[in-house]
Short mmCIF file of C-alpha atoms in Angstrom, two decimals:
data_model
loop_
_atom_site.label_atom_id
_atom_site.label_comp_id
_atom_site.label_asym_id
_atom_site.label_seq_id
_atom_site.Cartn_x
_atom_site.Cartn_y
_atom_site.Cartn_z
CA MET A 255 0.26 0.46 -0.05
CA VAL A 256 3.15 2.41 0.39
CA ALA A 257 4.62 1.99 -2.18
CA HIS A 258 1.24 2.67 -4.42
CA THR A 259 0.89 5.86 -2.50
CA ASN A 260 4.52 6.55 -2.70
CA SER A 261 3.97 6.76 -6.96
CA ALA A 262 0.19 8.28 -7.12
CA ARG A 263 2.16 10.88 -4.98
CA ILE A 264 5.00 11.19 -7.29
CA GLN A 265 2.84 11.22 -10.37
CA ARG A 266 0.96 14.31 -8.40
CA CYS A 267 4.71 15.71 -8.22
CA GLU A 268 5.33 15.15 -12.31
CA THR A 269 1.86 16.21 -13.87
CA GLN A 270 0.11 18.41 -10.75
CA LEU A 271 2.81 21.68 -11.17
CA HIS A 272 2.37 21.03 -14.65
CA ASP A 273 -1.43 20.66 -15.82
CA PHE A 274 -1.92 24.57 -13.35
CA LEU A 275 1.00 26.25 -16.11
CA ALA A 276 0.37 25.04 -19.23
CA THR A 277 -4.27 25.76 -18.27
CA PHE A 278 -4.06 29.32 -16.40
CA LEU A 279 -0.55 30.65 -17.47
CA LYS A 280 0.42 30.07 -20.75
CA SER A 281 -1.82 33.44 -21.76
CA THR A 282 -1.08 34.98 -19.19
CA SER A 283 1.31 38.50 -19.58
CA ASN A 284 3.53 39.62 -17.60
CA GLU A 285 1.38 41.94 -16.02
CA ALA A 286 -1.55 40.17 -14.48
CA LEU A 287 1.50 37.67 -12.81
CA ASN A 288 3.12 40.82 -11.70
CA ALA A 289 0.18 42.72 -10.63
CA LYS A 290 -0.29 43.21 -6.77
CA VAL A 291 -4.35 42.70 -6.16
CA SER A 292 -4.00 43.58 -2.07
CA PRO A 293 -1.84 45.59 -0.55
CA GLY A 294 0.39 43.66 1.17
CA LYS A 295 -0.51 40.21 -0.96
CA TRP A 296 1.05 38.25 -2.82
CA SER A 297 1.38 38.37 -6.72
CA ALA A 298 0.66 35.66 -9.05
CA HIS A 299 4.46 36.05 -9.85
CA GLU A 300 5.15 36.08 -5.81
CA HIS A 301 3.29 33.62 -5.10
CA LEU A 302 5.51 31.15 -8.18
CA ALA A 303 8.23 32.38 -6.97
CA HIS A 304 8.06 31.28 -3.98
CA LEU A 305 7.13 27.73 -5.10
CA ALA A 306 10.33 27.54 -6.60
CA ARG A 307 12.26 28.55 -4.09
CA TYR A 308 10.13 26.43 -1.85
CA HIS A 309 11.63 23.62 -4.12
CA GLN A 310 15.11 24.24 -2.85
CA VAL A 311 13.65 24.31 0.59
CA PHE A 312 12.23 20.71 0.08
CA LEU A 313 15.68 19.62 -1.84
CA GLN A 314 17.43 19.87 1.45
CA ARG A 315 14.80 18.91 4.27
CA ILE A 316 14.93 15.47 2.29
CA ASP A 317 19.37 15.74 2.35
CA ARG A 318 19.06 16.32 6.06
CA ILE A 319 16.15 13.15 6.16
CA LEU A 320 18.01 10.72 4.54
CA ALA A 321 20.94 11.87 6.21
CA GLU A 322 20.06 12.38 10.18
CA ASP A 323 17.66 10.83 12.89
CA ALA A 324 14.74 13.54 13.11
CA PRO A 325 15.72 16.70 12.36
CA HIS A 326 14.39 18.96 13.66
CA LEU A 327 12.52 21.16 10.11
CA PRO A 328 11.90 24.93 11.00
CA ARG A 329 8.74 26.26 9.32
CA TYR A 330 9.61 28.09 6.33
CA SER A 331 9.48 31.95 6.00
CA ALA A 332 10.30 33.87 3.10
CA GLU A 333 9.48 37.47 4.22
CA GLU A 334 12.33 35.08 6.50
CA ASP A 335 14.49 33.33 4.23
CA PRO A 336 17.72 35.76 2.81
CA ASP A 337 17.74 34.56 -0.43
CA TRP A 338 13.96 35.07 -0.88
CA GLY A 339 14.91 37.78 -2.98
CA SER A 340 17.18 36.54 -5.43
CA TRP A 341 14.56 34.52 -5.83
CA SER A 342 11.45 37.29 -6.04
CA GLY A 343 12.76 39.10 -7.49
CA LEU A 344 13.88 37.48 -11.03
CA SER A 345 11.91 37.99 -13.54
CA THR A 346 8.92 35.67 -14.96
CA GLN A 347 10.34 34.02 -17.33
CA GLN A 348 13.61 33.50 -15.34
CA MET A 349 11.85 32.24 -12.17
CA LEU A 350 9.51 29.64 -14.44
CA VAL A 351 12.51 28.02 -15.59
CA ARG A 352 14.56 27.79 -12.28
CA LEU A 353 11.14 26.27 -11.20
CA SER A 354 11.48 23.98 -13.67
CA GLY A 355 14.47 23.33 -12.98
CA MET A 356 13.75 22.64 -9.55
CA ARG A 357 10.85 20.45 -10.25
CA ALA A 358 12.73 17.70 -13.00
CA LYS A 359 15.31 17.20 -10.07
CA LEU A 360 12.47 16.93 -7.70
CA ILE A 361 11.28 13.89 -9.39
CA VAL A 362 14.52 12.47 -10.55
CA ARG A 363 15.25 12.19 -6.23
CA LEU A 364 12.20 10.90 -5.42
CA ARG A 365 12.20 8.62 -8.21
CA SER A 366 15.28 7.12 -6.88
CA MET A 367 14.59 6.61 -2.86
CA ASN A 368 13.39 3.13 -1.94
CA GLU A 369 10.84 2.52 0.02
CA ALA A 370 12.58 2.27 3.41
CA GLU A 371 13.83 5.94 2.76
CA PHE A 372 10.49 7.29 2.46
CA GLN A 373 9.80 5.53 6.39
CA ARG A 374 12.63 7.88 7.36
CA THR A 375 11.34 10.63 9.64
CA GLY A 376 11.33 14.18 9.40
CA VAL A 377 10.62 16.96 12.70
CA HIS A 378 8.12 19.09 12.36
CA PRO A 379 7.35 22.38 13.86
CA LYS A 380 3.46 22.27 14.18
CA PHE A 381 2.45 18.85 12.58
CA GLY A 382 5.40 16.60 14.83
CA PRO A 383 6.42 13.56 13.26
CA MET A 384 6.29 13.00 9.80
CA ASP A 385 7.89 10.76 6.84
CA LEU A 386 9.74 11.68 4.17
CA SER A 387 6.05 10.11 2.38
CA GLN A 388 3.75 12.44 4.69
CA TRP A 389 6.46 14.92 3.67
CA LEU A 390 5.48 14.75 0.27
CA GLU A 391 1.45 14.75 0.47
CA PHE A 392 1.83 18.05 2.97
CA PHE A 393 4.95 19.71 0.04
CA LEU A 394 2.23 18.67 -2.55
CA ILE A 395 -1.24 20.08 -0.11
CA HIS A 396 1.00 23.76 0.47
CA GLU A 397 1.81 23.97 -3.94
CA ALA A 398 -2.40 23.59 -4.52
CA HIS A 399 -2.15 25.92 -1.83
CA HIS A 400 -0.55 28.76 -3.94
CA LEU A 401 -1.38 27.70 -6.73
CA TYR A 402 -5.01 28.27 -5.97
CA ALA A 403 -3.72 31.93 -4.23
CA ILE A 404 -2.81 32.31 -7.60
CA LEU A 405 -6.02 31.40 -9.50
CA PRO A 406 -8.20 34.63 -9.45
CA LEU A 407 -5.22 36.45 -9.36
CA VAL A 408 -4.83 35.60 -12.88
CA LYS A 409 -8.31 34.67 -13.46
CA GLY A 410 -9.43 38.38 -12.35
CA LYS A 411 -11.79 37.61 -9.94
#
């Protein structure tokens, strides 16, 4: 059961972002992607930059979980990330290229893992111990949240 579930999660990882970008962003202008609809809220571009940066963070978390016994992994906050400015400051095209590259790297990493590795645990500050299967599910849900937040920004609703 676990192997099938991980396989399904990896398949979602292969398609979720790609399908969203192809469906909702293919004809969206840079102006629409960068528009600030509400003061203090992220633009679609910033949501995408966050997802791109978070791929890098998630790959680092995978490495720590595989190398350490139940490492405590801090909550990620873009606002507290010293690298956030370099990601959010990229052009949308540059950021999407990086996002695509990070996604490919993540999928290769996930496909290389065996079931024992998916059972290794890292400790989330709010949700406690989670194995890598749960971390991957958390990553996909987190990503879906941001994709949903982008939708009204690019569709103007």
